[in-house]
mmCIF file of C-alpha atoms and ligand atoms in Angstrom:
data_model
loop_
_atom_site.group_PDB
_atom_site.id
_atom_site.type_symbol
_atom_site.label_atom_id
_atom_site.label_comp_id
_atom_site.label_asym_id
_atom_site.label_seq_id
_atom_site.Cartn_x
_atom_site.Cartn_y
_atom_site.Cartn_z
ATOM 1 C CA MET A 976 20.400 4.344 40.528
ATOM 2 C CA GLY A 977 16.950 3.366 41.593
ATOM 3 C CA PHE A 978 14.002 4.754 43.424
ATOM 4 C CA PRO A 979 13.654 7.232 45.109
ATOM 5 C CA ILE A 980 16.571 9.055 43.420
ATOM 6 C CA THR A 981 15.249 7.989 40.036
ATOM 7 C CA ARG A 982 11.625 8.746 39.366
ATOM 8 C CA MET A 983 10.571 7.961 35.805
ATOM 9 C CA ARG A 984 7.329 9.845 36.301
ATOM 10 C CA ARG A 985 9.258 13.152 36.288
ATOM 11 C CA LEU A 986 9.614 12.576 32.518
ATOM 12 C CA ARG A 987 5.831 12.573 32.170
ATOM 13 C CA LYS A 988 5.047 15.382 34.562
ATOM 14 C CA SER A 989 3.381 17.797 32.141
ATOM 15 C CA PRO A 990 2.207 17.986 28.530
ATOM 16 C CA VAL A 991 5.087 20.282 27.632
ATOM 17 C CA ILE A 992 7.667 17.836 28.978
ATOM 18 C CA ARG A 993 5.963 14.922 27.243
ATOM 19 C CA ASP A 994 5.890 16.857 23.967
ATOM 20 C CA ALA A 995 9.534 17.837 24.344
ATOM 21 C CA LEU A 996 10.528 14.214 24.839
ATOM 22 C CA SER A 997 8.351 12.794 22.077
ATOM 23 C CA GLU A 998 10.507 11.094 19.514
ATOM 24 C CA VAL A 999 8.110 9.312 17.189
ATOM 25 C CA ASN A 1000 5.816 11.706 15.380
ATOM 26 C CA VAL A 1001 3.546 10.949 12.447
ATOM 27 C CA SER A 1002 3.445 13.624 9.763
ATOM 28 C CA LEU A 1003 1.696 14.285 6.472
ATOM 29 C CA ASN A 1004 4.912 13.319 4.687
ATOM 30 C CA ASP A 1005 4.510 9.743 5.908
ATOM 31 C CA LEU A 1006 1.114 9.058 4.409
ATOM 32 C CA ILE A 1007 0.154 7.292 1.192
ATOM 33 C CA TYR A 1008 -3.568 7.201 0.459
ATOM 34 C CA PRO A 1009 -4.896 4.188 -1.533
ATOM 35 C CA MET A 1010 -7.564 4.944 -4.147
ATOM 36 C CA PHE A 1011 -9.626 2.742 -6.471
ATOM 37 C CA VAL A 1012 -10.543 3.813 -9.975
ATOM 38 C CA ILE A 1013 -13.284 2.094 -11.948
ATOM 39 C CA GLU A 1014 -14.288 2.561 -15.577
ATOM 40 C CA GLY A 1015 -17.321 4.728 -16.250
ATOM 41 C CA LYS A 1016 -18.663 8.164 -15.361
ATOM 42 C CA ASN A 1017 -20.122 9.699 -12.247
ATOM 43 C CA ILE A 1018 -19.600 6.537 -10.203
ATOM 44 C CA ARG A 1019 -18.876 6.545 -6.477
ATOM 45 C CA ASN A 1020 -19.545 3.014 -5.182
ATOM 46 C CA PRO A 1021 -19.062 2.576 -1.449
ATOM 47 C CA VAL A 1022 -17.057 -0.512 -0.472
ATOM 48 C CA MET A 1023 -19.241 -2.203 2.144
ATOM 49 C CA SER A 1024 -16.461 -3.769 4.185
ATOM 50 C CA MET A 1025 -14.439 -0.520 4.174
ATOM 51 C CA PRO A 1026 -16.575 2.419 5.345
ATOM 52 C CA GLY A 1027 -15.251 5.651 3.843
ATOM 53 C CA VAL A 1028 -13.614 3.910 0.862
ATOM 54 C CA TYR A 1029 -15.096 4.176 -2.632
ATOM 55 C CA GLN A 1030 -14.594 2.873 -6.136
ATOM 56 C CA CYS A 1031 -14.622 6.042 -8.214
ATOM 57 C CA SER A 1032 -14.809 6.692 -11.929
ATOM 58 C CA PRO A 1033 -11.995 8.956 -13.186
ATOM 59 C CA ASP A 1034 -14.101 12.166 -13.139
ATOM 60 C CA ILE A 1035 -15.120 11.657 -9.497
ATOM 61 C CA LEU A 1036 -11.649 10.452 -8.565
ATOM 62 C CA LEU A 1037 -10.177 13.766 -9.682
ATOM 63 C CA THR A 1038 -12.486 15.685 -7.366
ATOM 64 C CA GLU A 1039 -11.641 13.288 -4.526
ATOM 65 C CA ILE A 1040 -7.933 13.829 -5.146
ATOM 66 C CA GLU A 1041 -8.435 17.565 -5.107
ATOM 67 C CA LYS A 1042 -10.097 17.295 -1.690
ATOM 68 C CA ALA A 1043 -7.321 15.029 -0.427
ATOM 69 C CA ILE A 1044 -4.612 17.448 -1.553
ATOM 70 C CA LYS A 1045 -6.476 20.328 0.136
ATOM 71 C CA ILE A 1046 -6.229 18.614 3.506
ATOM 72 C CA GLY A 1047 -2.549 17.804 3.043
ATOM 73 C CA ILE A 1048 -2.255 14.445 1.249
ATOM 74 C CA LYS A 1049 0.906 14.354 -0.849
ATOM 75 C CA ALA A 1050 0.968 10.788 -2.168
ATOM 76 C CA ILE A 1051 -1.570 8.259 -3.401
ATOM 77 C CA ILE A 1052 -1.374 4.659 -4.558
ATOM 78 C CA LEU A 1053 -3.789 3.854 -7.337
ATOM 79 C CA PHE A 1054 -5.582 0.561 -8.030
ATOM 80 C CA GLY A 1055 -7.588 -0.080 -11.186
ATOM 81 C CA ILE A 1056 -10.820 -1.971 -11.718
ATOM 82 C CA PRO A 1057 -11.145 -2.749 -15.436
ATOM 83 C CA GLU A 1058 -14.320 -3.457 -17.365
ATOM 84 C CA ILE A 1059 -12.884 -6.483 -19.108
ATOM 85 C CA LYS A 1060 -10.946 -9.279 -17.451
ATOM 86 C CA ASP A 1061 -9.335 -12.149 -19.328
ATOM 87 C CA ALA A 1062 -6.922 -15.016 -18.708
ATOM 88 C CA VAL A 1063 -3.821 -12.928 -19.416
ATOM 89 C CA GLY A 1064 -4.878 -9.643 -17.790
ATOM 90 C CA SER A 1065 -4.679 -7.637 -21.040
ATOM 91 C CA SER A 1066 -6.295 -4.554 -19.493
ATOM 92 C CA ALA A 1067 -3.384 -4.289 -17.051
ATOM 93 C CA TYR A 1068 -0.936 -3.321 -19.786
ATOM 94 C CA ALA A 1069 -3.225 -1.742 -22.391
ATOM 95 C CA GLN A 1070 -2.019 1.731 -23.408
ATOM 96 C CA ASP A 1071 -5.569 3.018 -22.916
ATOM 97 C CA GLY A 1072 -6.334 0.894 -19.835
ATOM 98 C CA ILE A 1073 -8.231 2.392 -16.930
ATOM 99 C CA ILE A 1074 -5.060 3.046 -14.926
ATOM 100 C CA GLN A 1075 -3.082 4.454 -17.842
ATOM 101 C CA GLN A 1076 -5.889 6.873 -18.779
ATOM 102 C CA THR A 1077 -6.344 7.943 -15.199
ATOM 103 C CA ILE A 1078 -2.632 8.509 -14.597
ATOM 104 C CA LEU A 1079 -2.579 10.926 -17.537
ATOM 105 C CA LYS A 1080 -5.544 12.849 -16.125
ATOM 106 C CA ILE A 1081 -4.154 12.986 -12.601
ATOM 107 C CA LYS A 1082 -0.716 14.122 -13.717
ATOM 108 C CA LYS A 1083 -2.236 16.843 -15.861
ATOM 109 C CA ALA A 1084 -4.441 18.169 -13.066
ATOM 110 C CA PHE A 1085 -2.082 17.625 -10.118
ATOM 111 C CA PRO A 1086 1.514 17.432 -11.339
ATOM 112 C CA GLU A 1087 2.868 17.891 -7.813
ATOM 113 C CA LEU A 1088 1.078 14.847 -6.369
ATOM 114 C CA LEU A 1089 3.311 11.807 -5.796
ATOM 115 C CA LEU A 1090 1.591 9.170 -7.897
ATOM 116 C CA ILE A 1091 2.251 5.530 -7.102
ATOM 117 C CA THR A 1092 0.631 2.721 -9.069
ATOM 118 C CA ASP A 1093 0.066 -0.867 -8.006
ATOM 119 C CA VAL A 1094 1.487 -3.246 -10.598
ATOM 120 C CA CYS A 1095 -0.260 -6.615 -10.546
ATOM 121 C CA LEU A 1096 -2.452 -8.831 -12.682
ATOM 122 C CA CYS A 1097 -5.039 -10.032 -10.149
ATOM 123 C CA GLU A 1098 -7.495 -7.188 -10.731
ATOM 124 C CA TYR A 1099 -7.266 -7.799 -14.492
ATOM 125 C CA THR A 1100 -7.374 -11.587 -14.793
ATOM 126 C CA ASP A 1101 -10.651 -13.517 -14.890
ATOM 127 C CA HIS A 1102 -9.143 -16.133 -12.545
ATOM 128 C CA GLY A 1103 -8.056 -13.467 -10.040
ATOM 129 C CA HIS A 1104 -4.472 -14.680 -9.679
ATOM 130 C CA CYS A 1105 -1.446 -12.400 -9.830
ATOM 131 C CA GLY A 1106 0.229 -14.382 -12.617
ATOM 132 C CA LEU A 1107 -0.466 -16.464 -15.700
ATOM 133 C CA ILE A 1108 -2.024 -19.896 -15.250
ATOM 134 C CA LYS A 1109 -0.830 -23.116 -16.806
ATOM 135 C CA GLU A 1110 -2.338 -26.445 -15.794
ATOM 136 C CA ASN A 1111 -3.850 -24.829 -12.701
ATOM 137 C CA LYS A 1112 -0.480 -23.496 -11.590
ATOM 138 C CA ILE A 1113 0.616 -19.878 -11.362
ATOM 139 C CA VAL A 1114 3.648 -19.662 -13.636
ATOM 140 C CA ASN A 1115 6.480 -17.336 -12.749
ATOM 141 C CA ASP A 1116 8.750 -16.549 -15.653
ATOM 142 C CA SER A 1117 6.255 -15.789 -18.414
ATOM 143 C CA THR A 1118 4.379 -13.513 -15.988
ATOM 144 C CA LEU A 1119 7.456 -11.285 -15.607
ATOM 145 C CA GLU A 1120 7.195 -9.929 -19.113
ATOM 146 C CA LEU A 1121 3.573 -8.866 -18.557
ATOM 147 C CA LEU A 1122 4.377 -7.196 -15.240
ATOM 148 C CA ALA A 1123 7.252 -5.303 -16.844
ATOM 149 C CA LYS A 1124 4.964 -4.269 -19.687
ATOM 150 C CA THR A 1125 2.386 -3.063 -17.166
ATOM 151 C CA ALA A 1126 4.965 -1.054 -15.222
ATOM 152 C CA LEU A 1127 6.239 0.512 -18.439
ATOM 153 C CA THR A 1128 2.770 1.693 -19.503
ATOM 154 C CA HIS A 1129 2.319 3.251 -16.048
ATOM 155 C CA ALA A 1130 5.662 5.046 -16.316
ATOM 156 C CA GLN A 1131 4.869 6.224 -19.833
ATOM 157 C CA ALA A 1132 1.580 7.686 -18.634
ATOM 158 C CA GLY A 1133 3.421 9.547 -15.863
ATOM 159 C CA ALA A 1134 3.524 7.418 -12.694
ATOM 160 C CA ASP A 1135 6.293 8.539 -10.330
ATOM 161 C CA ILE A 1136 6.612 5.179 -8.598
ATOM 162 C CA VAL A 1137 5.557 1.696 -9.691
ATOM 163 C CA ALA A 1138 4.757 -0.810 -6.978
ATOM 164 C CA PRO A 1139 4.768 -4.479 -8.010
ATOM 165 C CA SER A 1140 2.565 -6.476 -5.614
ATOM 166 C CA ASP A 1141 2.464 -9.846 -7.390
ATOM 167 C CA MET A 1142 5.275 -11.676 -5.518
ATOM 168 C CA MET A 1143 6.700 -13.395 -8.613
ATOM 169 C CA ASP A 1144 10.438 -14.079 -8.338
ATOM 170 C CA GLY A 1145 12.598 -11.764 -10.417
ATOM 171 C CA ARG A 1146 9.975 -9.145 -11.203
ATOM 172 C CA VAL A 1147 11.883 -6.185 -9.826
ATOM 173 C CA ALA A 1148 14.846 -6.939 -12.108
ATOM 174 C CA ALA A 1149 12.505 -7.467 -15.069
ATOM 175 C CA ILE A 1150 10.744 -4.148 -14.428
ATOM 176 C CA ARG A 1151 13.978 -2.200 -13.828
ATOM 177 C CA LYS A 1152 15.429 -3.532 -17.070
ATOM 178 C CA VAL A 1153 12.430 -2.577 -19.184
ATOM 179 C CA LEU A 1154 12.089 0.860 -17.543
ATOM 180 C CA ASP A 1155 15.783 1.659 -18.006
ATOM 181 C CA GLY A 1156 15.707 0.345 -21.562
ATOM 182 C CA SER A 1157 12.933 2.816 -22.403
ATOM 183 C CA GLY A 1158 14.434 5.887 -20.777
ATOM 184 C CA PHE A 1159 12.546 5.672 -17.476
ATOM 185 C CA ASP A 1160 15.580 5.417 -15.260
ATOM 186 C CA GLU A 1161 14.046 8.034 -12.947
ATOM 187 C CA THR A 1162 10.908 6.031 -12.202
ATOM 188 C CA LEU A 1163 11.157 4.524 -8.737
ATOM 189 C CA ILE A 1164 10.282 0.944 -7.875
ATOM 190 C CA MET A 1165 8.586 0.452 -4.520
ATOM 191 C CA ALA A 1166 8.407 -3.339 -4.250
ATOM 192 C CA TYR A 1167 6.004 -5.300 -2.143
ATOM 193 C CA SER A 1168 9.016 -7.331 -1.055
ATOM 194 C CA VAL A 1169 7.750 -8.878 2.138
ATOM 195 C CA LYS A 1170 4.143 -9.700 1.453
ATOM 196 C CA TYR A 1171 2.331 -12.401 3.361
ATOM 197 C CA ALA A 1172 -0.614 -14.558 2.283
ATOM 198 C CA SER A 1173 -2.900 -12.805 4.726
ATOM 199 C CA ALA A 1174 -6.529 -13.030 5.755
ATOM 200 C CA PHE A 1175 -6.360 -9.273 6.294
ATOM 201 C CA TYR A 1176 -6.717 -8.636 2.522
ATOM 202 C CA GLY A 1177 -10.363 -9.736 2.490
ATOM 203 C CA PRO A 1178 -12.019 -6.300 2.253
ATOM 204 C CA PHE A 1179 -9.541 -5.163 -0.437
ATOM 205 C CA ARG A 1180 -10.629 -8.011 -2.640
ATOM 206 C CA ASP A 1181 -14.196 -6.666 -2.339
ATOM 207 C CA ALA A 1182 -12.945 -3.208 -3.279
ATOM 208 C CA ALA A 1183 -10.841 -4.359 -6.221
ATOM 209 C CA GLY A 1184 -12.869 -7.407 -7.237
ATOM 210 C CA SER A 1185 -9.678 -9.451 -7.211
ATOM 211 C CA ALA A 1186 -10.413 -12.570 -5.165
ATOM 212 C CA PRO A 1187 -8.840 -15.698 -6.693
ATOM 213 C CA GLN A 1188 -11.465 -17.857 -8.403
ATOM 214 C CA PHE A 1189 -9.709 -21.088 -7.404
ATOM 215 C CA GLY A 1190 -7.164 -21.923 -4.730
ATOM 216 C CA ASP A 1191 -5.349 -19.181 -2.841
ATOM 217 C CA ARG A 1192 -2.162 -17.142 -3.100
ATOM 218 C CA GLY A 1193 -0.124 -19.520 -0.957
ATOM 219 C CA THR A 1194 2.364 -20.488 -3.683
ATOM 220 C CA TYR A 1195 3.538 -16.913 -4.211
ATOM 221 C CA GLN A 1196 2.739 -14.818 -1.151
ATOM 222 C CA MET A 1197 4.700 -15.639 2.008
ATOM 223 C CA ASP A 1198 3.530 -17.991 4.717
ATOM 224 C CA PRO A 1199 2.876 -16.086 7.973
ATOM 225 C CA ARG A 1200 4.646 -18.913 9.799
ATOM 226 C CA SER A 1201 7.809 -18.683 7.713
ATOM 227 C CA SER A 1202 11.103 -17.584 9.258
ATOM 228 C CA ILE A 1203 12.180 -13.977 9.686
ATOM 229 C CA LYS A 1204 15.242 -14.978 7.649
ATOM 230 C CA GLN A 1205 12.961 -15.579 4.667
ATOM 231 C CA ALA A 1206 11.594 -12.042 5.018
ATOM 232 C CA VAL A 1207 15.158 -10.694 5.100
ATOM 233 C CA GLN A 1208 16.031 -12.688 1.994
ATOM 234 C CA GLU A 1209 12.982 -11.424 0.093
ATOM 235 C CA ALA A 1210 13.954 -7.830 0.871
ATOM 236 C CA ALA A 1211 17.629 -8.454 0.048
ATOM 237 C CA LEU A 1212 16.773 -9.924 -3.352
ATOM 238 C CA ASP A 1213 14.476 -7.060 -4.291
ATOM 239 C CA ILE A 1214 17.005 -4.438 -3.201
ATOM 240 C CA GLU A 1215 19.683 -6.225 -5.216
ATOM 241 C CA GLU A 1216 17.363 -6.282 -8.232
ATOM 242 C CA GLY A 1217 16.858 -2.539 -7.991
ATOM 243 C CA ALA A 1218 14.010 -1.796 -5.577
ATOM 244 C CA ASP A 1219 14.303 1.762 -4.255
ATOM 245 C CA ILE A 1220 11.822 1.265 -1.419
ATOM 246 C CA VAL A 1221 10.585 -1.985 0.123
ATOM 247 C CA ILE A 1222 7.100 -2.655 1.440
ATOM 248 C CA VAL A 1223 6.177 -4.867 4.374
ATOM 249 C CA LYS A 1224 2.564 -6.023 4.224
ATOM 250 C CA PRO A 1225 0.390 -6.358 6.270
ATOM 251 C CA ALA A 1226 1.661 -4.082 9.039
ATOM 252 C CA LEU A 1227 -0.087 -4.811 12.298
ATOM 253 C CA ALA A 1228 0.695 -8.493 12.742
ATOM 254 C CA TYR A 1229 4.186 -7.984 11.247
ATOM 255 C CA MET A 1230 5.737 -5.213 13.335
ATOM 256 C CA ASP A 1231 8.676 -7.504 14.116
ATOM 257 C CA ILE A 1232 9.323 -7.825 10.387
ATOM 258 C CA ILE A 1233 9.207 -4.041 9.871
ATOM 259 C CA LYS A 1234 11.709 -3.651 12.703
ATOM 260 C CA THR A 1235 14.015 -6.381 11.400
ATOM 261 C CA ILE A 1236 14.018 -5.059 7.830
ATOM 262 C CA SER A 1237 14.666 -1.555 9.126
ATOM 263 C CA ASN A 1238 17.605 -2.766 11.245
ATOM 264 C CA THR A 1239 19.054 -4.816 8.393
ATOM 265 C CA PHE A 1240 18.886 -2.527 5.335
ATOM 266 C CA ASN A 1241 19.482 1.134 4.562
ATOM 267 C CA CYS A 1242 16.637 1.135 2.062
ATOM 268 C CA PRO A 1243 13.494 3.161 2.955
ATOM 269 C CA ILE A 1244 10.572 1.076 4.200
ATOM 270 C CA THR A 1245 6.863 1.422 3.621
ATOM 271 C CA SER A 1246 4.389 -0.476 5.732
ATOM 272 C CA TYR A 1247 0.997 -1.290 4.313
ATOM 273 C CA ASN A 1248 -1.775 -0.916 6.892
ATOM 274 C CA VAL A 1249 -4.103 -3.182 4.925
ATOM 275 C CA SER A 1250 -7.838 -3.324 4.347
ATOM 276 C CA GLY A 1251 -8.668 -5.835 7.110
ATOM 277 C CA GLU A 1252 -6.770 -3.779 9.665
ATOM 278 C CA TYR A 1253 -8.771 -0.745 8.580
ATOM 279 C CA ALA A 1254 -12.077 -2.638 8.681
ATOM 280 C CA MET A 1255 -11.460 -3.831 12.255
ATOM 281 C CA VAL A 1256 -10.814 -0.327 13.535
ATOM 282 C CA LYS A 1257 -13.796 1.093 11.646
ATOM 283 C CA ALA A 1258 -16.152 -1.595 12.929
ATOM 284 C CA ALA A 1259 -15.115 -1.129 16.551
ATOM 285 C CA ALA A 1260 -15.287 2.660 16.226
ATOM 286 C CA GLU A 1261 -18.746 2.468 14.664
ATOM 287 C CA LYS A 1262 -19.928 0.503 17.674
ATOM 288 C CA GLY A 1263 -18.452 3.137 19.958
ATOM 289 C CA TRP A 1264 -16.090 0.607 21.505
ATOM 290 C CA ILE A 1265 -12.863 2.483 20.775
ATOM 291 C CA ASP A 1266 -11.749 6.072 20.297
ATOM 292 C CA GLU A 1267 -11.018 5.971 16.566
ATOM 293 C CA LYS A 1268 -8.705 8.971 16.412
ATOM 294 C CA ARG A 1269 -6.541 7.863 19.327
ATOM 295 C CA VAL A 1270 -6.422 4.251 18.158
ATOM 296 C CA VAL A 1271 -5.451 5.168 14.593
ATOM 297 C CA LEU A 1272 -2.770 7.642 15.662
ATOM 298 C CA GLU A 1273 -1.375 5.091 18.127
ATOM 299 C CA LEU A 1274 -1.181 2.484 15.346
ATOM 300 C CA MET A 1275 0.623 4.905 13.026
ATOM 301 C CA THR A 1276 3.042 5.799 15.801
ATOM 302 C CA GLY A 1277 3.704 2.073 16.240
ATOM 303 C CA PHE A 1278 4.459 1.620 12.528
ATOM 304 C CA LYS A 1279 6.841 4.577 12.632
ATOM 305 C CA ARG A 1280 8.543 3.368 15.803
ATOM 306 C CA ALA A 1281 9.039 -0.052 14.220
ATOM 307 C CA GLY A 1282 10.970 1.665 11.424
ATOM 308 C CA SER A 1283 8.516 2.623 8.679
ATOM 309 C CA ASN A 1284 9.398 5.674 6.638
ATOM 310 C CA LEU A 1285 6.071 5.645 4.844
ATOM 311 C CA ILE A 1286 2.666 4.194 5.622
ATOM 312 C CA ILE A 1287 0.035 3.190 3.090
ATOM 313 C CA THR A 1288 -3.241 3.582 4.947
ATOM 314 C CA TYR A 1289 -6.942 3.984 4.196
ATOM 315 C CA HIS A 1290 -7.058 6.195 7.317
ATOM 316 C CA ALA A 1291 -4.856 8.779 5.545
ATOM 317 C CA LEU A 1292 -7.619 11.362 4.974
ATOM 318 C CA ASP A 1293 -8.749 11.209 8.602
ATOM 319 C CA ILE A 1294 -5.175 11.380 9.845
ATOM 320 C CA ALA A 1295 -4.430 14.389 7.658
ATOM 321 C CA ALA A 1296 -7.489 16.158 9.070
ATOM 322 C CA TRP A 1297 -6.513 15.261 12.656
ATOM 323 C CA LEU A 1298 -2.939 16.441 12.150
ATOM 324 C CA GLN A 1299 -4.227 19.826 10.988
ATOM 325 C CA GLU A 1300 -6.481 20.171 14.056
ATOM 326 C CA VAL A 1301 -3.669 20.920 16.485
HETATM 327 C C1 PBG B 1898 -2.792 -7.023 -5.385
HETATM 328 C C2 PBG B 1898 -2.906 -6.380 -4.042
HETATM 329 C C3 PBG B 1898 -3.608 -6.823 -2.913
HETATM 330 C C4 PBG B 1898 -3.466 -5.825 -1.946
HETATM 331 C C5 PBG B 1898 -2.678 -4.827 -2.490
HETATM 332 N N1 PBG B 1898 -2.329 -5.197 -3.789
HETATM 333 C C6 PBG B 1898 -4.455 -8.009 -2.720
HETATM 334 C C7 PBG B 1898 -3.862 -9.331 -2.624
HETATM 335 O O1 PBG B 1898 -2.643 -9.532 -2.678
HETATM 336 O O2 PBG B 1898 -4.672 -10.253 -2.541
HETATM 337 C C8 PBG B 1898 -4.093 -5.853 -0.576
HETATM 338 C C9 PBG B 1898 -4.311 -4.512 0.048
HETATM 339 C C10 PBG B 1898 -5.200 -4.490 1.233
HETATM 340 O O3 PBG B 1898 -5.674 -5.506 1.757
HETATM 341 O O4 PBG B 1898 -5.466 -3.370 1.688
HETATM 342 N N2 PBG B 1898 -2.033 -8.167 -5.443
#
């Protein structure tokens, strides 16, 4: 039946009708707030390309977490910036590494916080790649052992979820095996399964000091022009290897991928609203060209509608505050 019997505008007639018919709603439960911890004391370095984001020493980080929890944040993902970098990323899997020490402190102070840790080598290697290097190539299989070792030290310190972001083949299986073998069968793996070699990571590499010193990440991260089937296969392999949650990253230019993965698998999905996406919104908002709150909430609604269960976003603190306003 068409017009004039059918009038779609009746569905939008008033705020109360629009609210009643709203189906996609962002909530505090959806948000994961990324935080950067750096060695030292009393440090709060602003990240220039990411207004509102800081590299914090553990003492300051704890006060920042306390503030975040107060406004409703329930989950964070933690990235570490070590003092010493070397060819094999030793600080990534040191028992007393920056992340391991900080996990202990966070878990002691805020046991109820969902603590997720990024598992990768790029912040810890002097060459800035996510794996070991041999003859200028990023080698896969010998990297797996180091990633598994890293994940284990995070679990031992008290991480609830480990999130491998390196894109080596077989790392989820390697991590699951080592975790289970050491009695950490309850530690979740949230795998960066569908992760593209994206220009949108630029500001993050400023924040984490993890830009590759030669070449790029094209031999391990996915090509943005690759088929959707390849994305499905990446997710399928990780789920088969034991991933509990899969990540699609970046989010904005990959909404079709979020939707496809959500239609294909029963596994929960996290989308990563990455640093470059954040920087674009912040820059436009700073110039007064967009309404930041409305734009950010519309983006989050889009990620949810596409099928995301969780969203990693640097906007999390602002969103939490906005959600409490109403
Ligand atoms: C580490 C890692 C990166 C991001 C998350 N984990 C950088 C990269 O792959 O180069 C990017 C996050 C962002 O841009 O917000 N491998």
